[in-house]
PDB file of C-alpha atoms and ligand atoms in Angstrom:
ATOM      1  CA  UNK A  17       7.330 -19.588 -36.839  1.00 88.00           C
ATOM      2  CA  UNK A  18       7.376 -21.407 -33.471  1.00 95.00           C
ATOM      3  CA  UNK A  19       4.694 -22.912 -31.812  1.00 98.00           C
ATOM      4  CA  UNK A  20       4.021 -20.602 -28.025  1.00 98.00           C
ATOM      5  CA  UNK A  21       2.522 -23.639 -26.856  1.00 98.00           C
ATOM      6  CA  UNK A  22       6.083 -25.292 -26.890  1.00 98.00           C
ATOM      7  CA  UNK A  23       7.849 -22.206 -25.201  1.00 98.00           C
ATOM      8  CA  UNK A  24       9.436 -22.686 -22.407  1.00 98.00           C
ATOM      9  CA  UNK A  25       7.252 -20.137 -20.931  1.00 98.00           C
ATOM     10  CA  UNK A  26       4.582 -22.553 -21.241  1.00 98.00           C
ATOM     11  CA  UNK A  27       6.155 -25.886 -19.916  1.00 98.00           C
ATOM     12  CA  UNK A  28       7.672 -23.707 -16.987  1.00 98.00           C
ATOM     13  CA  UNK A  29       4.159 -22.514 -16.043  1.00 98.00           C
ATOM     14  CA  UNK A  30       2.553 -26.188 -16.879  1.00 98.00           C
ATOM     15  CA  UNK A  31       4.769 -27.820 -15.204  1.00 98.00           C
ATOM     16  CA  UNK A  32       5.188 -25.478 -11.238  1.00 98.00           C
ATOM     17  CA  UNK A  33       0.986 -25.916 -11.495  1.00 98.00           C
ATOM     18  CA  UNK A  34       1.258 -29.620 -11.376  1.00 98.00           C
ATOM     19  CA  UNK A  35       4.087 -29.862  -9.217  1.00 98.00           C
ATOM     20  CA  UNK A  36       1.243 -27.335  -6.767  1.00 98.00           C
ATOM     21  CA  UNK A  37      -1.338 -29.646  -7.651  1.00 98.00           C
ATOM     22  CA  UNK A  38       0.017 -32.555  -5.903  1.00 98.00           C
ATOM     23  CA  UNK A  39       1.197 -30.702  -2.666  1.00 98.00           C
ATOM     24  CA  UNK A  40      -2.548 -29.868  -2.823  1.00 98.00           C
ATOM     25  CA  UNK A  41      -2.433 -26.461  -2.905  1.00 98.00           C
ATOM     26  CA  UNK A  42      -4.539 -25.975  -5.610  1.00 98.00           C
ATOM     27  CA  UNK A  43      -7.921 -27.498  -4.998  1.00 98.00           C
ATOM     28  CA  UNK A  44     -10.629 -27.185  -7.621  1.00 98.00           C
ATOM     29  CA  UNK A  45      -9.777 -23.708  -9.353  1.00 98.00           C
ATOM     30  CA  UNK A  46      -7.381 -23.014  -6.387  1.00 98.00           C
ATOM     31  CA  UNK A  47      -4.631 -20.601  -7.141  1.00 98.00           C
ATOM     32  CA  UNK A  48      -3.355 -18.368 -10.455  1.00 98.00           C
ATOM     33  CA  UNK A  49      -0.427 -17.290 -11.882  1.00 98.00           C
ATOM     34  CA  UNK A  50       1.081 -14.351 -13.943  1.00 98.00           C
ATOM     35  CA  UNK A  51       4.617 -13.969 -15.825  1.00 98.00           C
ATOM     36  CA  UNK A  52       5.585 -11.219 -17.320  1.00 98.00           C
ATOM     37  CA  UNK A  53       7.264 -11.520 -20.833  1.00 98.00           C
ATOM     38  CA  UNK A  54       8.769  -9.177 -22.856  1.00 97.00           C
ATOM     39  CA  UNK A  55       8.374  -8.478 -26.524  1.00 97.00           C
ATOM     40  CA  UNK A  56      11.723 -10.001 -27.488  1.00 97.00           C
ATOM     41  CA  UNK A  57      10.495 -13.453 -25.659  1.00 98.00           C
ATOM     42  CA  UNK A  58       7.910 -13.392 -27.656  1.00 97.00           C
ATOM     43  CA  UNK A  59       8.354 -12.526 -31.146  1.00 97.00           C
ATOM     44  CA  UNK A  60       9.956 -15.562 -32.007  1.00 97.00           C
ATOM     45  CA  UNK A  61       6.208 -17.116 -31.842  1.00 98.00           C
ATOM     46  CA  UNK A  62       4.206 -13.998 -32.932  1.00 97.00           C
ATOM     47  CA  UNK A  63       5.065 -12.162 -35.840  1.00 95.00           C
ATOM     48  CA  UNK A  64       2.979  -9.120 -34.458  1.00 96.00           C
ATOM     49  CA  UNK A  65       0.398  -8.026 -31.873  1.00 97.00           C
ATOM     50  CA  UNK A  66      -2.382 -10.028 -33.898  1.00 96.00           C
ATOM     51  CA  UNK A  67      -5.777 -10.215 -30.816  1.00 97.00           C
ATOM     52  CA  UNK A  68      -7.732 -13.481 -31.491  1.00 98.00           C
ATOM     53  CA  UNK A  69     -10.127 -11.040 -29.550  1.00 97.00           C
ATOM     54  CA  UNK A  70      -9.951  -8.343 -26.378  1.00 98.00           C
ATOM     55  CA  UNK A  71     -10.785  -8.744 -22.872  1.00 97.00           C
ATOM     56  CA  UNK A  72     -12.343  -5.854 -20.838  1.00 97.00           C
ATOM     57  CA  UNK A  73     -10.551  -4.980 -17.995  1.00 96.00           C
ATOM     58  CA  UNK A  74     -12.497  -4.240 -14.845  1.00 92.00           C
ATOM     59  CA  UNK A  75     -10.388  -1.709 -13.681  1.00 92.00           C
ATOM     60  CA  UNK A  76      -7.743   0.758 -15.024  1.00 94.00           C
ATOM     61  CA  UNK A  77      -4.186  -1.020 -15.285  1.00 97.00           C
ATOM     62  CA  UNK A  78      -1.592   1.037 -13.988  1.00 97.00           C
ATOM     63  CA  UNK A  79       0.643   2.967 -16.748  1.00 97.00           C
ATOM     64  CA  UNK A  80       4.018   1.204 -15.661  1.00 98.00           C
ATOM     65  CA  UNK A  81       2.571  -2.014 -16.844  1.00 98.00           C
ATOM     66  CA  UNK A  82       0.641  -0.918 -19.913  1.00 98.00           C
ATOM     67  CA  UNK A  83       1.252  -2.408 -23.370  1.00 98.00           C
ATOM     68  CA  UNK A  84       3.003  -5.263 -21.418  1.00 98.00           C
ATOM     69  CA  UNK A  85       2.614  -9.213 -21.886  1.00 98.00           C
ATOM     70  CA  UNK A  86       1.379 -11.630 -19.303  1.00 98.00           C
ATOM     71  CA  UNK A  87       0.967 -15.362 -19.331  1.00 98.00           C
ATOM     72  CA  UNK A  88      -1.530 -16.086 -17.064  1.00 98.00           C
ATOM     73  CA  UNK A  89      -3.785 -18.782 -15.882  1.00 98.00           C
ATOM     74  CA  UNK A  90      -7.832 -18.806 -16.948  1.00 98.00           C
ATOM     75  CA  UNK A  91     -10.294 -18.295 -14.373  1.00 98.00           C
ATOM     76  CA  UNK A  92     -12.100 -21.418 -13.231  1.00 98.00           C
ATOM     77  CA  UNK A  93      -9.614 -23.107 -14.334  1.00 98.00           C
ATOM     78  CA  UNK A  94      -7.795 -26.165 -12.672  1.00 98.00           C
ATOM     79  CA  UNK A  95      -4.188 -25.891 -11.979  1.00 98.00           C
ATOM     80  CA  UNK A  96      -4.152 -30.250 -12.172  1.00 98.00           C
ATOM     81  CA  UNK A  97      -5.463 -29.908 -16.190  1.00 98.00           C
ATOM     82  CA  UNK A  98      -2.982 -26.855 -17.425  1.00 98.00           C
ATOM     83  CA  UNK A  99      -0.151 -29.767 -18.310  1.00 98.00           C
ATOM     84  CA  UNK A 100      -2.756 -31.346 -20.994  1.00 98.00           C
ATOM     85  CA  UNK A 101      -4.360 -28.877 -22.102  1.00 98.00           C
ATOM     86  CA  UNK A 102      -2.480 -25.686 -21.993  1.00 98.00           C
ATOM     87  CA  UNK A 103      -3.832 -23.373 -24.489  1.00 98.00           C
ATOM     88  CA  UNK A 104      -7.284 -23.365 -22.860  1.00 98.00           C
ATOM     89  CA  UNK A 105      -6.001 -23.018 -19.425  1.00 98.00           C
ATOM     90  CA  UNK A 106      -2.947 -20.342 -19.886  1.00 98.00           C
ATOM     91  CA  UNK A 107      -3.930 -17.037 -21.826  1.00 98.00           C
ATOM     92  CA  UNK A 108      -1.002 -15.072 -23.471  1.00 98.00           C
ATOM     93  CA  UNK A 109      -2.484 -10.972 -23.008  1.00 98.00           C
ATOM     94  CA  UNK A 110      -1.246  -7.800 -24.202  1.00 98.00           C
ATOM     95  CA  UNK A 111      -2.071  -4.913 -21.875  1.00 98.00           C
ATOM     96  CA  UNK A 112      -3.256  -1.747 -23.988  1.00 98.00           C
ATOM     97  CA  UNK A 113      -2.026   1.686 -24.377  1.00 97.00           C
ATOM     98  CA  UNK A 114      -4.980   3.189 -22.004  1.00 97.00           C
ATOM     99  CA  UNK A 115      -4.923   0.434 -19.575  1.00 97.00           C
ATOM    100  CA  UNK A 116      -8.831  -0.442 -19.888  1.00 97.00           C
ATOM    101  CA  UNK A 117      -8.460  -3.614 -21.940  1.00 97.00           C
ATOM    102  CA  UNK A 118      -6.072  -6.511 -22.782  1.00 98.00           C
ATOM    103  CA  UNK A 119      -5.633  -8.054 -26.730  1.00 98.00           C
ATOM    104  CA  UNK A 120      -5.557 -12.241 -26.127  1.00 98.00           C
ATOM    105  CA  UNK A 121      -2.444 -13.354 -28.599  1.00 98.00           C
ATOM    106  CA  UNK A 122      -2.706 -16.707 -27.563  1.00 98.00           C
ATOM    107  CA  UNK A 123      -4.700 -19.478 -25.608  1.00 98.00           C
ATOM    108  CA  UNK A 124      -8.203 -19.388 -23.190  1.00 98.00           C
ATOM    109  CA  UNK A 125      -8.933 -21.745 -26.739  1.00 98.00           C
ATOM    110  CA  UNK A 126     -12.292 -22.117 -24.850  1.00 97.00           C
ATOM    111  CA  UNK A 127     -13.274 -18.923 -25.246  1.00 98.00           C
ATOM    112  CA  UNK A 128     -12.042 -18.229 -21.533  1.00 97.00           C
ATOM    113  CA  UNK A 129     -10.426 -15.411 -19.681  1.00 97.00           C
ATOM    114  CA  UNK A 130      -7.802 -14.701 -17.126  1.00 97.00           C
ATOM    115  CA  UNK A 131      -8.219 -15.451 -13.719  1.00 96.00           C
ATOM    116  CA  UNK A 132     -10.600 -13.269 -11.252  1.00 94.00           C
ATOM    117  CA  UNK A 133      -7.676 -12.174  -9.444  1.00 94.00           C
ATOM    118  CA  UNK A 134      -6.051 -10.608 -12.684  1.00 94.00           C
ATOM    119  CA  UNK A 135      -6.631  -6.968 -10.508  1.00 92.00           C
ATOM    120  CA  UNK A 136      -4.636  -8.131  -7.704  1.00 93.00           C
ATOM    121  CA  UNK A 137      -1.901  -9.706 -10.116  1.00 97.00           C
ATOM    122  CA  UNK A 138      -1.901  -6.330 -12.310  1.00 97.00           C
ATOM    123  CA  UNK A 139      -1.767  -4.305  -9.249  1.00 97.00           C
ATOM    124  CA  UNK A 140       1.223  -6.404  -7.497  1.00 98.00           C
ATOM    125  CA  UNK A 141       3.163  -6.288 -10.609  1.00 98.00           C
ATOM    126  CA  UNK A 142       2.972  -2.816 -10.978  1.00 98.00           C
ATOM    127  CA  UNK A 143       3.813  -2.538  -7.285  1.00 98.00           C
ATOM    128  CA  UNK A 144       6.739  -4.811  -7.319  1.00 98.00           C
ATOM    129  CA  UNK A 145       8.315  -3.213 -10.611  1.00 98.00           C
ATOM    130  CA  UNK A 146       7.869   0.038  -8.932  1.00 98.00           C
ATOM    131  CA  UNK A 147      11.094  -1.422  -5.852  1.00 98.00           C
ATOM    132  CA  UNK A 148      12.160  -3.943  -8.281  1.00 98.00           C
ATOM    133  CA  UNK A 149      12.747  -3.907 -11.893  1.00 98.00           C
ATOM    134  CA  UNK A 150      13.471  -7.392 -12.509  1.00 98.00           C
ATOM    135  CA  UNK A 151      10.195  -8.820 -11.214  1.00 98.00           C
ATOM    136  CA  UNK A 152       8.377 -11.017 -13.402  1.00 98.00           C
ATOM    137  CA  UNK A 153       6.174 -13.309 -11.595  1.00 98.00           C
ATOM    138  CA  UNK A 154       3.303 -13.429  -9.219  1.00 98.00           C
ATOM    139  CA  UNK A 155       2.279 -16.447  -7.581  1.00 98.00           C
ATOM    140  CA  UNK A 156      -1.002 -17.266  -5.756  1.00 98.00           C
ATOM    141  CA  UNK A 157      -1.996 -20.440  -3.761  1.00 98.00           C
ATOM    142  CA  UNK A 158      -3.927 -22.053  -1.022  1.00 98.00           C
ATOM    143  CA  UNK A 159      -0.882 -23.756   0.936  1.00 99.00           C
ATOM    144  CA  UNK A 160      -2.463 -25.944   3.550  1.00 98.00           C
ATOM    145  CA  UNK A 161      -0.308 -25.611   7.015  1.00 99.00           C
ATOM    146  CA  UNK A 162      -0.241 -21.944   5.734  1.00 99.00           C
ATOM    147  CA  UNK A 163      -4.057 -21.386   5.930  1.00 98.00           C
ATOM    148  CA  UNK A 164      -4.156 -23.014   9.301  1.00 98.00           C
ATOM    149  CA  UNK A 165      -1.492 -20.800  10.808  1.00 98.00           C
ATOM    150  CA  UNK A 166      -3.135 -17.764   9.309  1.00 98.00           C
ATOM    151  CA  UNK A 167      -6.040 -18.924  11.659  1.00 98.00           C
ATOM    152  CA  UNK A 168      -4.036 -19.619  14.731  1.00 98.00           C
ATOM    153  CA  UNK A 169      -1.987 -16.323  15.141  1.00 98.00           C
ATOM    154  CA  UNK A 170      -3.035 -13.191  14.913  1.00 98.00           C
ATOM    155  CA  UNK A 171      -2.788 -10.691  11.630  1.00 98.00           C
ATOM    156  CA  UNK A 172      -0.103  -8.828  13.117  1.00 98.00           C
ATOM    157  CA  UNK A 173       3.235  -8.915  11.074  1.00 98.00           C
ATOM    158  CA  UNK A 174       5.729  -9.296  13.054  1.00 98.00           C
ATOM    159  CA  UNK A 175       4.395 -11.894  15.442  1.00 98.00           C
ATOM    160  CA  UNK A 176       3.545 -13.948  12.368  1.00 98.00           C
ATOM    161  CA  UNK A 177       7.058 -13.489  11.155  1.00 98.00           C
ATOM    162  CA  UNK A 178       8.608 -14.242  14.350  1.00 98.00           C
ATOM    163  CA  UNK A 179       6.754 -17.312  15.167  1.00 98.00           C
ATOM    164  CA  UNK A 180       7.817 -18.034  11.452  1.00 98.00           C
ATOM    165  CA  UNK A 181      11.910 -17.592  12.184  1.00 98.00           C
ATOM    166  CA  UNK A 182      11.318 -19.357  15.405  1.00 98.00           C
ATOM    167  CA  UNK A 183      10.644 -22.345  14.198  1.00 98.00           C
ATOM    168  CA  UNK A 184      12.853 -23.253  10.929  1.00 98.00           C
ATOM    169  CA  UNK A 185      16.426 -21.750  10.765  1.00 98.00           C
ATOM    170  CA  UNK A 186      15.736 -21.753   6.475  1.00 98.00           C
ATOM    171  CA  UNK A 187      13.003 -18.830   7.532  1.00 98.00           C
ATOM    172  CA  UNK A 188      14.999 -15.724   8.374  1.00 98.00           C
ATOM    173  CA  UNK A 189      17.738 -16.311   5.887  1.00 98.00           C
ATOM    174  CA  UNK A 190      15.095 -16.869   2.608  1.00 98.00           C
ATOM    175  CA  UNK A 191      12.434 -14.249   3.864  1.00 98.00           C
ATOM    176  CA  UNK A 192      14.487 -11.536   6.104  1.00 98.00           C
ATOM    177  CA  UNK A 193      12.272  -8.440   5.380  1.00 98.00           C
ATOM    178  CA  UNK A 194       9.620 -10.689   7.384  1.00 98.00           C
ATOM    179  CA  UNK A 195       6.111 -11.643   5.539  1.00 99.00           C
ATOM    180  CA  UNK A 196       3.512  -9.292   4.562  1.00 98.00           C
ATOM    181  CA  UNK A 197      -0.292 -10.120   6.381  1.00 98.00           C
ATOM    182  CA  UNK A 198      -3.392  -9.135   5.816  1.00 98.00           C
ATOM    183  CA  UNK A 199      -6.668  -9.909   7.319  1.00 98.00           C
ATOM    184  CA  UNK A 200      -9.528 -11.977   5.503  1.00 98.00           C
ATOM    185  CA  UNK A 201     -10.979 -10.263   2.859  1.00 98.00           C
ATOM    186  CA  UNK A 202     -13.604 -10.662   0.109  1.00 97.00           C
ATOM    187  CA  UNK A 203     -11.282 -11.999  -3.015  1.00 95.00           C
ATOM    188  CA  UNK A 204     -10.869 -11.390  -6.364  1.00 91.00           C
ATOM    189  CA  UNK A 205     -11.534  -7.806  -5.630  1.00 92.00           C
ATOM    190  CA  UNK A 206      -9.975  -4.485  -6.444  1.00 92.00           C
ATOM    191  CA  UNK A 207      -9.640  -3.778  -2.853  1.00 95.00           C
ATOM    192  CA  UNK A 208      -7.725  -6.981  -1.701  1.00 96.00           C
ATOM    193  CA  UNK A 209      -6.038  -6.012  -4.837  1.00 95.00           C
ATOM    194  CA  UNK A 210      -4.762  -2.442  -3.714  1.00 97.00           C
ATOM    195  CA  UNK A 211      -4.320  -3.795  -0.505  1.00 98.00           C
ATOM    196  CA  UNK A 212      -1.933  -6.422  -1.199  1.00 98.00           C
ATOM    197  CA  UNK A 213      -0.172  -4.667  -4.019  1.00 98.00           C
ATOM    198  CA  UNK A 214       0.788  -1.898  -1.054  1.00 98.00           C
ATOM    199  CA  UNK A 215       1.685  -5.058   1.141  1.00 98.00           C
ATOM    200  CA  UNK A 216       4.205  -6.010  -1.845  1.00 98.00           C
ATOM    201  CA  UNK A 217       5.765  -2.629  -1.766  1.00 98.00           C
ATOM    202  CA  UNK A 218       7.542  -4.251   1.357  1.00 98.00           C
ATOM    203  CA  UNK A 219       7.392  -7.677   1.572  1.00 98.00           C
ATOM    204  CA  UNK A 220       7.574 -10.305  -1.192  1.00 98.00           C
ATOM    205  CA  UNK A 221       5.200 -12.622   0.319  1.00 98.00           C
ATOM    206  CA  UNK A 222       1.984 -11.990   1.352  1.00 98.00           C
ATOM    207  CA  UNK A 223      -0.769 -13.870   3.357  1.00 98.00           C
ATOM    208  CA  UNK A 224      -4.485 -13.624   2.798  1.00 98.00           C
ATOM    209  CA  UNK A 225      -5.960 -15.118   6.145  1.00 98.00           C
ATOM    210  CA  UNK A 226      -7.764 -17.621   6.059  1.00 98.00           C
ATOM    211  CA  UNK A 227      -7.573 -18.102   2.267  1.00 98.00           C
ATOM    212  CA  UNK A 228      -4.273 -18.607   0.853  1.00 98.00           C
ATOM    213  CA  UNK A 229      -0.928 -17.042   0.190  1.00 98.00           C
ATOM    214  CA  UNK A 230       1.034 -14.544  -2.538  1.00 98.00           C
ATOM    215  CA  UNK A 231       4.482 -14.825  -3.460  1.00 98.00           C
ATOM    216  CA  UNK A 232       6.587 -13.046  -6.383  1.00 98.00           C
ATOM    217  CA  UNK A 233       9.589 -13.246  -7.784  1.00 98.00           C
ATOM    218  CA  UNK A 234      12.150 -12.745 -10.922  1.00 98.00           C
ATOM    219  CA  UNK A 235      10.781 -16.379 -11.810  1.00 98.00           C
ATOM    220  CA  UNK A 236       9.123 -19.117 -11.138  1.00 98.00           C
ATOM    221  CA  UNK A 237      12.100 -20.678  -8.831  1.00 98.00           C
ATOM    222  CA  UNK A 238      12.182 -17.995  -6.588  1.00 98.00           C
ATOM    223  CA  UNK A 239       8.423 -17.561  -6.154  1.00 98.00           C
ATOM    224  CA  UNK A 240       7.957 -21.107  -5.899  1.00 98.00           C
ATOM    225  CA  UNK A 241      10.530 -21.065  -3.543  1.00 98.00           C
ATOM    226  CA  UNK A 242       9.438 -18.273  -1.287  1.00 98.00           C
ATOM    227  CA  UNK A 243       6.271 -19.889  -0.696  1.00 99.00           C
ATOM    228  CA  UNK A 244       6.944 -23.879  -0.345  1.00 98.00           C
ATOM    229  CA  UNK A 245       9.631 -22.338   2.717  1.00 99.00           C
ATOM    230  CA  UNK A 246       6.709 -20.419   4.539  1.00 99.00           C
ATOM    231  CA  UNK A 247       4.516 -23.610   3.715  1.00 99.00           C
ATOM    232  CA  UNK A 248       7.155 -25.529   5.065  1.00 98.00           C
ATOM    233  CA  UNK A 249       7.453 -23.571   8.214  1.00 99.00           C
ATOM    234  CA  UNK A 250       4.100 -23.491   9.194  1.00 99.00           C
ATOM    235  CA  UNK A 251       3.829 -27.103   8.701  1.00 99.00           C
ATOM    236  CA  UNK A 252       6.469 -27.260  11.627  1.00 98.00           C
ATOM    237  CA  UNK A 253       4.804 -24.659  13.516  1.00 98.00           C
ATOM    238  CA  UNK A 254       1.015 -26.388  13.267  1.00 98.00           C
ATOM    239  CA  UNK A 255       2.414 -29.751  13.877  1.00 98.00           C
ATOM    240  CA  UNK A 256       4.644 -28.597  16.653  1.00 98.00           C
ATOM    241  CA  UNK A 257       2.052 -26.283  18.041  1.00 98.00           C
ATOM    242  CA  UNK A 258       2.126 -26.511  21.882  1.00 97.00           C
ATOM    243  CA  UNK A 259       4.983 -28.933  22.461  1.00 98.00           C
ATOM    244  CA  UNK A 260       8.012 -27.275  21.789  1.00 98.00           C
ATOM    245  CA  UNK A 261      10.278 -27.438  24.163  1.00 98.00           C
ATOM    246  CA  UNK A 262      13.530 -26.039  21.256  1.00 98.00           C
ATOM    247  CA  UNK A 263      12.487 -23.194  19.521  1.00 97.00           C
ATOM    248  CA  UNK A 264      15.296 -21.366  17.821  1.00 98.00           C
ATOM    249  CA  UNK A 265      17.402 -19.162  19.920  1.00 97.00           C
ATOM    250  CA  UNK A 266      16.969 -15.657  19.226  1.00 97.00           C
ATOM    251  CA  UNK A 267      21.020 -15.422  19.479  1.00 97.00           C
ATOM    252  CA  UNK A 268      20.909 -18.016  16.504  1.00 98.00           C
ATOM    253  CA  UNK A 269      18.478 -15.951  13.878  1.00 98.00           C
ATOM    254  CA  UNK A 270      20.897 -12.793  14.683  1.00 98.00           C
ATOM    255  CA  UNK A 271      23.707 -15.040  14.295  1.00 98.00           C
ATOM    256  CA  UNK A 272      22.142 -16.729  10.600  1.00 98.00           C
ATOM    257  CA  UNK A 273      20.993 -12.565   9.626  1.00 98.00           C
ATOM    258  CA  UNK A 274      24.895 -11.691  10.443  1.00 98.00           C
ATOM    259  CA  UNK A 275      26.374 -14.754   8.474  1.00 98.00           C
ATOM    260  CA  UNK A 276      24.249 -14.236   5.845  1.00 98.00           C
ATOM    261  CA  UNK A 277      24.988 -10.412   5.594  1.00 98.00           C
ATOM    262  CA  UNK A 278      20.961 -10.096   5.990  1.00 98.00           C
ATOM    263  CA  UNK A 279      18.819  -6.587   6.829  1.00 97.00           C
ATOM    264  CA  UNK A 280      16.164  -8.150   8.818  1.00 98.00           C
ATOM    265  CA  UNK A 281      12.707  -6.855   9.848  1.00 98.00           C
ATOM    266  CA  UNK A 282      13.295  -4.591  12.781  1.00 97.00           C
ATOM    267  CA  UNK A 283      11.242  -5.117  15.897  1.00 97.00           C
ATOM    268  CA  UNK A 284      10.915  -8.646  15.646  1.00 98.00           C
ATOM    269  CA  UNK A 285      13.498 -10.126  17.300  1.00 96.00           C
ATOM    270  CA  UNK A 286      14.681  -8.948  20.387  1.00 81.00           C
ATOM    271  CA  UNK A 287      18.658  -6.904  20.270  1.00 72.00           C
ATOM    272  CA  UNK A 288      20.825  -9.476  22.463  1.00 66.00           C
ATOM    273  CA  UNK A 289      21.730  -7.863  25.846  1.00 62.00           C
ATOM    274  CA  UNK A 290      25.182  -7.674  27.236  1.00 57.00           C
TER     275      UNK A 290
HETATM  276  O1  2HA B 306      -8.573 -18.512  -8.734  1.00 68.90           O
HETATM  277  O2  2HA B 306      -7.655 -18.852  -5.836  1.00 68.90           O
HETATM  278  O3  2HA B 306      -8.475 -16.489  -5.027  1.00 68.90           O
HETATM  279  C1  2HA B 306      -9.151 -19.030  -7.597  1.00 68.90           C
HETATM  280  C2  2HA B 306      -8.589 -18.377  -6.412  1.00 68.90           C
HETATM  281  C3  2HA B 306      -9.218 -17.128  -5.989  1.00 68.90           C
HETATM  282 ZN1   ZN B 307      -7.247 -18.030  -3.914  1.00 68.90          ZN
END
C-alpha cells in the first residue's frame, strides 16, 4: 500500500503553506486549509475507512458534504513547520453519515485536531458545491496589504471591488463577479462561518476585515491564485494610496470585461456615456 504522506495531496498542501509562509501571510498559527478528496484519491493509501480515532464536531455538517474526505491543516498549527513534519500538522478526516463527527484516517500524529475554523471551511464547501460542483479547496490567510486595505475602505462591496479594478488591470479579468466583504467579526465561529459561506454563494473570495482573507477554488492553483492577485492589488493600492495621478480608465476595465468575454459585477463601474 502507499504511503498518504507521499501523496501528492500532501506535498501540494506542504508545499502552497511554505510558499505562504514566506510572503508572510501566515504568522504564528496564521491561516488553514481544506481539500476535498474523493474516495478513489484515496484508496490507493487506505484500504478502508479504518479511524485512528473520531473528532467531535461542534456543529452539524451539512448533508451535501457528509461522509466526505478533507485534508486539512491542525489547529495551532504553523503553516512554516507542515513541510517537515506533515503528519502532525495535516489531518486526513472522514465526515460521518449524521454530520456530528469526523473519523481521523490519517495524521494530527500529535494527538491534534483540525483547525478552529473547520465550521467556516465545512460551511463554505458546502456552499460552494451547492453553485459549483467541481470545488475542492478552501483557502484562508492573513495577506498583509490585504488587511490594511480592509482597514482603509469601507465594508461595502462594490467600492472595495472598484478601488480593487482601479488599480491593477489583472483585477477585473481574474475576479469579475467582484470580492465578497464582510465586516470584523469574532473568528473561528459558527456565525462568521454562516456568514461567509452565504458570502461564497456569490463571490469566490472573501475578506474578513481586519483579519485576513478566504479564497476557494477547484485547486490549490486557482485559490492560491485568487488571493496572491487581490494581495497584489492592494499592495498597489496601499502603497499608491493618495498619489495617483493614473488610475485605470473605467473605458479600459469595460474594454478588458468585453475582451475577455467577462459578466462583471453590476453597479460598480459606471456604463460609458455616448
Ligand atoms: O488558524 O487564522 O482565523 C488561525 C486563524 C484563525
Ligand atoms: Zn485567520
Amino acid at each position: 500500500m502507499k504511503k498518504f504522506v507521499d501523496s501528492l495531496f500532501v506535498k501540494q498542501l506542504s508545499e502552497i503553506s511554505s510558499n505562504m509562509y514566506r510572503q508572510g501571510w501566515d504568522e504564528r498559527n496564521g491561516g488553514n486549509i481544506s481539500y476535498l478528496l474523493n474516495e478513489e484519491e484515496i484508496r490507493p493509501y487506505f484500504k478502508e475507512d479504518k479511524a485512528i480515532r473520531e473528532i467531535n464536531l461542534t456543529f452539524e455538517a451539512p448533508e451535501n458534504i457528509r461522509e466526505k474526505y478533507f485534508l486539512v491543516t491542525g489547529t495551532g498549527k504553523y503553516f512554516k513547520n507542515i513541510k517537515d513534519d506533515p503528519e502532525s500538522n495535516l489531518g486526513l478526516v472522514k465526515i460521518c453519515k449524521c454530520g456530528c463527527s469526523a473519523k481521523l484516517l490519517w495524521g494530527f500524529k500529535d494527538g491534534g485536531k483540525f483547525t478552529s475554523e473547520f465550521p467556516a471551511h465545512l460551511m463554505s464547501h458546502s456552499a460552494r458545491l451547492s453553485v459549483d460542483p467541481e470545488n475542492r479547496v478552501i483557502m484562508h490567510t492573513h495577506p498583509t496589504y490585504t488587511l490594511c486595505m480592509t482597514a482603509c475602505v469601507k465594508t461595502d462591496e462594490k467600492e472595495f471591488t472598484r478601488k480593487l479594478w482601479k488599480s491593477n488591470t489583472e483585477a477585473v479579468v481574474v475576479f469579475p463577479e467582484g470580492i465578497g466583504v464582510l465586516p470584523c467579526m469574532i473568528c473561528g465561529t459558527e456565525e462568521i462561518g454562516r456568514a461567509t459561506a452565504e458570502k461564497l454563494k456569490n463571490f469566490r473570495v472573501v475578506t474578513w476585515t481586519n483579519h485576513g482573507i478566504y479564497g476557494v477554488g477547484k485547486n490549490i492553483d486557482e485559490a492560491f491564485g485568487l488571493i496572491e492577485t487581490v494581495e497584489k492589488t492592494a499592495q498597489v493600492y496601499m502603497l499608491t494610496l493618495g498619489h495617483v495621478v493614473n488610475e485605470i480608465p473605467d473605458e479600459v476595465i469595460l474594454g478588458l470585461a468585453k475582451l475577455w468575454n467577462l459578466k462583471i459585477m453590476s453597479g460598480v463601474i459606471d456604463k460609458p456615456k455616448n
